[in-house]
Amino acid sequence: MPEIIEVEAYRRAISATEGRRIAQVHAPDEWFAKGDTTTDALRLELTGARIEEARRIGKLVILDTDGPRLGLRFGMTGKIVVDGAMPIDHLLYDSPRHEPAWDRFGLEFEGRGAMVLRDPRRLGGVQLDPDESRLGPDALSLTLGQLSQALAGSTVALKARLLDQRRVAGLGNLLVDEALWRARLSPVREARSLDPKETARLHRHIRRTLAVLGERGGSHTGDLHPGRERGGCCPRDGAPLRREQVGGRTTYWCPAHQS
Ligand SMILES: [Zn+2]
């Protein structure tokens, strides 16, 4: 699944379209238009608009135009193709095949170039004027104060709180498991139970995990990752990893060193 690191790479690739005017909108799939947005509205409102800036909050990429804002979500398998090139050409759940039907949305620009959102499993989507106020602070620039605020007073499991996009935008399942494993914190603790030292440690490890995975080129190359299978062991101390559902997501953690 594209995590925040990949989505930031997508945003950078998309920024190449800044300043271009949209000549044609390819929107063949009504299901891919989210919220109140329809494929007719996408064609009507975006054709002729000029791309001003490609921004990102969490895993949402927003294209500001001189008309509406356009939100892009990539779901489990979404990728971006800009002028025929992909910033990341292999993802964990990716298929090496390509079928034209996987091109769920696209923009052709006046003069030159095109942008295509390719999504085999069709779990992403596009939306006009998405509600950005529903997203918490972005994980890549998260401050200690923002993290403290996100956890304060919450009786929800720590991992569930970190995955709640309204509290922190952009942390995904594998990334949170890796950061909590590195920070020696249990995912099932109440979010509010962290003392200031633990919160600072978590903040440090979220930042480090993002940096390390960024250097390694993706979200699925963490140190915990080899142990993420039934019967898997902790890569640090060899203890059997616990596997359970937390916040609705499959979670691996080490009861020997995470508390
Ligand atoms: Zn361990």
CSV table of C-alpha atoms and ligand atoms in Angstrom, one decimal:
chain,number,residue,atom,x,y,z
A,1,MET,CA,0.0,0.0,0.0
A,2,PRO,CA,1.4,3.4,-0.8
A,3,GLU,CA,2.2,5.0,2.6
A,4,ILE,CA,2.9,8.6,3.2
A,5,ILE,CA,6.5,8.3,1.9
A,6,GLU,CA,5.3,7.0,-1.5
A,7,VAL,CA,2.5,9.6,-1.6
A,8,GLU,CA,5.0,12.4,-1.0
A,9,ALA,CA,7.0,11.0,-4.0
A,10,TYR,CA,3.8,11.1,-6.0
A,11,ARG,CA,3.2,14.7,-5.0
A,12,ARG,CA,6.7,15.6,-6.1
A,13,ALA,CA,6.1,13.9,-9.5
A,14,ILE,CA,2.8,15.7,-9.9
A,15,SER,CA,4.3,19.1,-9.1
A,16,ALA,CA,5.8,18.8,-12.6
A,17,THR,CA,2.4,19.7,-13.9
A,18,GLU,CA,2.2,23.0,-12.0
A,19,GLY,CA,1.5,25.9,-14.4
A,20,ARG,CA,-0.1,23.6,-17.0
A,21,ARG,CA,-3.7,24.0,-18.3
A,22,ILE,CA,-6.0,21.0,-18.4
A,23,ALA,CA,-7.1,20.3,-22.0
A,24,GLN,CA,-9.0,17.0,-21.3
A,25,VAL,CA,-10.3,15.0,-18.4
A,26,HIS,CA,-10.4,11.2,-18.5
A,27,ALA,CA,-13.0,10.1,-15.9
A,28,PRO,CA,-14.6,6.8,-17.1
A,29,ASP,CA,-15.5,5.5,-13.7
A,30,GLU,CA,-18.4,7.0,-11.6
A,31,TRP,CA,-17.4,4.8,-8.6
A,32,PHE,CA,-14.0,6.5,-8.6
A,33,ALA,CA,-15.5,9.9,-8.0
A,34,LYS,CA,-16.0,10.3,-4.3
A,35,GLY,CA,-18.3,12.3,-2.0
A,36,ASP,CA,-20.7,14.6,-4.0
A,37,THR,CA,-18.3,14.6,-7.0
A,38,THR,CA,-19.5,13.1,-10.3
A,39,THR,CA,-17.5,12.3,-13.4
A,40,ASP,CA,-19.6,15.0,-15.2
A,41,ALA,CA,-18.5,17.5,-12.6
A,42,LEU,CA,-14.9,16.5,-12.9
A,43,ARG,CA,-15.0,17.0,-16.7
A,44,LEU,CA,-17.0,20.3,-16.5
A,45,GLU,CA,-15.1,22.0,-13.7
A,46,LEU,CA,-11.5,20.8,-14.5
A,47,THR,CA,-11.4,21.3,-18.2
A,48,GLY,CA,-9.6,24.5,-18.9
A,49,ALA,CA,-8.4,25.0,-15.3
A,50,ARG,CA,-4.7,25.7,-14.7
A,51,ILE,CA,-2.8,23.6,-12.1
A,52,GLU,CA,-1.3,26.0,-9.5
A,53,GLU,CA,0.2,23.8,-6.8
A,54,ALA,CA,0.4,20.2,-5.8
A,55,ARG,CA,0.1,19.9,-2.0
A,56,ARG,CA,-0.2,16.9,0.4
A,57,ILE,CA,-1.8,16.4,3.8
A,58,GLY,CA,-1.2,12.8,5.0
A,59,LYS,CA,-2.1,10.5,2.2
A,60,LEU,CA,-4.3,13.0,0.4
A,61,VAL,CA,-2.7,14.9,-2.5
A,62,ILE,CA,-4.5,18.2,-3.4
A,63,LEU,CA,-4.1,20.0,-6.7
A,64,ASP,CA,-4.9,23.6,-6.3
A,65,THR,CA,-6.2,25.1,-9.6
A,66,ASP,CA,-7.5,28.4,-10.7
A,67,GLY,CA,-10.9,26.6,-10.5
A,68,PRO,CA,-11.7,23.9,-7.9
A,69,ARG,CA,-9.3,22.0,-5.7
A,70,LEU,CA,-8.8,18.3,-6.8
A,71,GLY,CA,-8.2,15.7,-4.2
A,72,LEU,CA,-6.4,12.4,-5.1
A,73,ARG,CA,-6.4,9.3,-2.9
A,74,PHE,CA,-4.4,6.2,-3.8
A,75,GLY,CA,-6.0,3.5,-1.6
A,76,MET,CA,-4.1,0.2,-1.5
A,77,THR,CA,-2.7,0.0,-5.0
A,78,GLY,CA,-2.9,3.4,-6.5
A,79,LYS,CA,0.0,4.9,-8.5
A,80,ILE,CA,0.6,8.0,-10.4
A,81,VAL,CA,2.0,8.3,-14.0
A,82,VAL,CA,3.2,11.7,-15.0
A,83,ASP,CA,4.2,12.3,-18.6
A,84,GLY,CA,4.6,8.5,-19.0
A,85,ALA,CA,6.9,8.0,-16.0
A,86,MET,CA,6.2,6.5,-12.6
A,87,PRO,CA,8.0,7.8,-9.5
A,88,ILE,CA,7.8,4.4,-7.9
A,89,ASP,CA,7.4,1.4,-10.2
A,90,HIS,CA,7.0,-1.3,-7.6
A,91,LEU,CA,4.8,-1.6,-4.6
A,92,LEU,CA,4.3,-4.5,-2.2
A,93,TYR,CA,0.8,-5.4,-3.4
A,94,ASP,CA,1.5,-4.4,-7.0
A,95,SER,CA,0.8,-6.4,-10.1
A,96,PRO,CA,3.5,-6.4,-12.8
A,97,ARG,CA,0.7,-6.5,-15.4
A,98,HIS,CA,-1.1,-3.4,-16.8
A,99,GLU,CA,-4.6,-3.2,-18.1
A,100,PRO,CA,-6.0,0.0,-19.6
A,101,ALA,CA,-9.1,-0.3,-17.4
A,102,TRP,CA,-6.8,0.3,-14.4
A,103,ASP,CA,-6.4,3.9,-15.5
A,104,ARG,CA,-9.2,5.3,-13.4
A,105,PHE,CA,-8.6,9.0,-13.9
A,106,GLY,CA,-6.4,11.2,-16.0
A,107,LEU,CA,-5.7,14.7,-17.1
A,108,GLU,CA,-4.3,15.7,-20.4
A,109,PHE,CA,-2.6,19.1,-20.6
A,110,GLU,CA,-2.5,21.7,-23.3
A,111,GLY,CA,0.6,21.5,-25.3
A,112,ARG,CA,2.2,18.5,-23.6
A,113,GLY,CA,2.0,15.8,-21.1
A,114,ALA,CA,-0.6,13.9,-19.1
A,115,MET,CA,-1.2,12.6,-15.6
A,116,VAL,CA,-2.8,9.2,-14.9
A,117,LEU,CA,-4.0,7.7,-11.7
A,118,ARG,CA,-3.6,3.9,-12.1
A,119,ASP,CA,-5.3,1.8,-9.5
A,120,PRO,CA,-5.8,-2.0,-10.1
A,121,ARG,CA,-7.9,-2.6,-7.0
A,122,ARG,CA,-9.8,0.6,-7.4
A,123,LEU,CA,-9.7,1.6,-3.7
A,124,GLY,CA,-8.5,5.1,-4.3
A,125,GLY,CA,-10.6,7.9,-5.7
A,126,VAL,CA,-10.8,11.6,-6.8
A,127,GLN,CA,-12.9,14.4,-5.3
A,128,LEU,CA,-13.5,18.0,-6.0
A,129,ASP,CA,-12.9,20.4,-3.1
A,130,PRO,CA,-12.2,17.7,-0.4
A,131,ASP,CA,-12.7,18.7,3.2
A,132,GLU,CA,-9.2,19.3,4.4
A,133,SER,CA,-10.4,20.3,7.9
A,134,ARG,CA,-11.1,16.6,8.7
A,135,LEU,CA,-7.4,15.8,8.6
A,136,GLY,CA,-5.0,16.2,11.6
A,137,PRO,CA,-1.5,17.6,11.3
A,138,ASP,CA,0.7,15.9,8.7
A,139,ALA,CA,2.8,13.1,9.9
A,140,LEU,CA,6.0,14.2,8.0
A,141,SER,CA,6.1,17.5,9.9
A,142,LEU,CA,4.5,16.4,13.1
A,143,THR,CA,5.7,18.3,16.2
A,144,LEU,CA,6.0,16.8,19.7
A,145,GLY,CA,3.3,19.3,20.8
A,146,GLN,CA,1.0,18.1,18.1
A,147,LEU,CA,1.6,14.4,19.0
A,148,SER,CA,0.9,15.1,22.7
A,149,GLN,CA,-2.3,16.8,21.7
A,150,ALA,CA,-3.4,13.9,19.5
A,151,LEU,CA,-2.9,11.4,22.4
A,152,ALA,CA,-4.2,13.6,25.3
A,153,GLY,CA,-7.3,12.4,27.1
A,154,SER,CA,-7.9,9.4,24.8
A,155,THR,CA,-8.9,6.0,26.2
A,156,VAL,CA,-8.6,4.5,22.7
A,157,ALA,CA,-5.7,2.1,22.0
A,158,LEU,CA,-2.5,3.9,21.2
A,159,LYS,CA,-2.2,2.4,17.8
A,160,ALA,CA,-5.8,3.1,16.9
A,161,ARG,CA,-5.3,6.7,17.9
A,162,LEU,CA,-2.2,7.0,15.7
A,163,LEU,CA,-4.1,5.6,12.7
A,164,ASP,CA,-7.0,8.0,13.2
A,165,GLN,CA,-6.4,10.4,10.3
A,166,ARG,CA,-8.3,13.2,12.1
A,167,ARG,CA,-5.6,13.1,14.9
A,168,VAL,CA,-2.5,12.6,12.8
A,169,ALA,CA,-2.7,12.5,9.0
A,170,GLY,CA,-0.7,10.0,7.0
A,171,LEU,CA,0.4,7.2,9.4
A,172,GLY,CA,-0.5,3.7,8.0
A,173,ASN,CA,-0.7,0.3,9.5
A,174,LEU,CA,2.9,-1.0,8.8
A,175,LEU,CA,4.4,2.3,9.7
A,176,VAL,CA,2.7,2.5,13.1
A,177,ASP,CA,3.7,-1.1,14.0
A,178,GLU,CA,7.3,-0.3,13.1
A,179,ALA,CA,7.4,3.0,15.1
A,180,LEU,CA,5.8,1.4,18.2
A,181,TRP,CA,8.2,-1.6,18.0
A,182,ARG,CA,11.2,0.8,17.8
A,183,ALA,CA,9.8,3.0,20.6
A,184,ARG,CA,9.2,-0.1,22.8
A,185,LEU,CA,5.5,0.9,23.3
A,186,SER,CA,2.6,-1.5,23.3
A,187,PRO,CA,0.0,-0.7,20.6
A,188,VAL,CA,-2.9,-1.7,23.0
A,189,ARG,CA,-2.1,0.8,25.7
A,190,GLU,CA,-4.6,3.6,26.2
A,191,ALA,CA,-3.3,6.6,24.2
A,192,ARG,CA,-3.6,8.9,27.2
A,193,SER,CA,-1.4,6.6,29.4
A,194,LEU,CA,1.9,7.8,27.9
A,195,ASP,CA,4.0,10.0,30.2
A,196,PRO,CA,5.9,12.9,28.7
A,197,LYS,CA,9.1,10.9,28.3
A,198,GLU,CA,7.3,8.1,26.5
A,199,THR,CA,5.5,10.6,24.2
A,200,ALA,CA,8.9,12.2,23.4
A,201,ARG,CA,10.3,8.8,22.6
A,202,LEU,CA,7.4,7.9,20.4
A,203,HIS,CA,7.7,11.2,18.6
A,204,ARG,CA,11.5,10.6,18.0
A,205,HIS,CA,10.8,7.1,16.7
A,206,ILE,CA,8.0,8.2,14.4
A,207,ARG,CA,10.4,10.7,12.8
A,208,ARG,CA,13.2,8.2,12.7
A,209,THR,CA,11.0,5.5,11.1
A,210,LEU,CA,9.8,7.9,8.5
A,211,ALA,CA,13.4,8.9,7.8
A,212,VAL,CA,14.8,5.4,7.6
A,213,LEU,CA,12.0,4.1,5.4
A,214,GLY,CA,12.3,7.1,3.2
A,215,GLU,CA,16.0,6.3,2.7
A,216,ARG,CA,15.2,2.7,2.0
A,217,GLY,CA,12.7,3.8,-0.6
A,218,GLY,CA,9.4,2.7,0.8
A,219,SER,CA,7.1,1.8,3.7
A,220,HIS,CA,7.4,-2.0,3.6
A,221,THR,CA,11.2,-2.2,4.3
A,222,GLY,CA,11.1,-1.8,8.1
A,223,ASP,CA,13.1,-3.9,10.5
A,224,LEU,CA,10.0,-5.5,12.0
A,225,HIS,CA,8.7,-6.5,8.6
A,226,PRO,CA,10.3,-9.9,8.3
A,227,GLY,CA,8.5,-11.0,11.5
A,228,ARG,CA,5.1,-10.0,10.2
A,229,GLU,CA,3.8,-13.5,9.5
A,230,ARG,CA,2.0,-16.1,11.5
A,231,GLY,CA,4.5,-17.6,14.0
A,232,GLY,CA,6.9,-14.7,13.3
A,233,CYS,CA,9.5,-13.7,15.9
A,234,CYS,CA,10.8,-10.4,17.1
A,235,PRO,CA,13.9,-9.4,15.1
A,236,ARG,CA,15.3,-7.7,18.2
A,237,ASP,CA,15.0,-10.4,20.9
A,238,GLY,CA,13.6,-13.5,19.2
A,239,ALA,CA,10.4,-13.5,21.3
A,240,PRO,CA,7.3,-14.8,19.5
A,241,LEU,CA,5.3,-11.8,18.1
A,242,ARG,CA,1.7,-11.3,19.1
A,243,ARG,CA,-0.8,-11.0,16.3
A,244,GLU,CA,-4.1,-9.3,17.0
A,245,GLN,CA,-6.6,-6.8,15.6
A,246,VAL,CA,-6.1,-3.3,17.0
A,247,GLY,CA,-8.1,-0.4,15.6
A,248,GLY,CA,-9.5,-2.8,13.0
A,249,ARG,CA,-6.1,-3.5,11.6
A,250,THR,CA,-3.9,-6.6,11.8
A,251,THR,CA,-1.1,-5.8,14.3
A,252,TYR,CA,2.2,-7.5,15.1
A,253,TRP,CA,4.0,-6.5,18.3
A,254,CYS,CA,6.5,-8.0,20.8
A,255,PRO,CA,5.2,-8.5,24.3
A,256,ALA,CA,8.8,-9.0,25.5
A,257,HIS,CA,10.0,-5.5,24.9
A,258,GLN,CA,6.9,-3.4,24.1
A,259,SER,CA,5.0,-2.3,27.1
B,1,ZN,ZN,11.0,-7.9,21.1
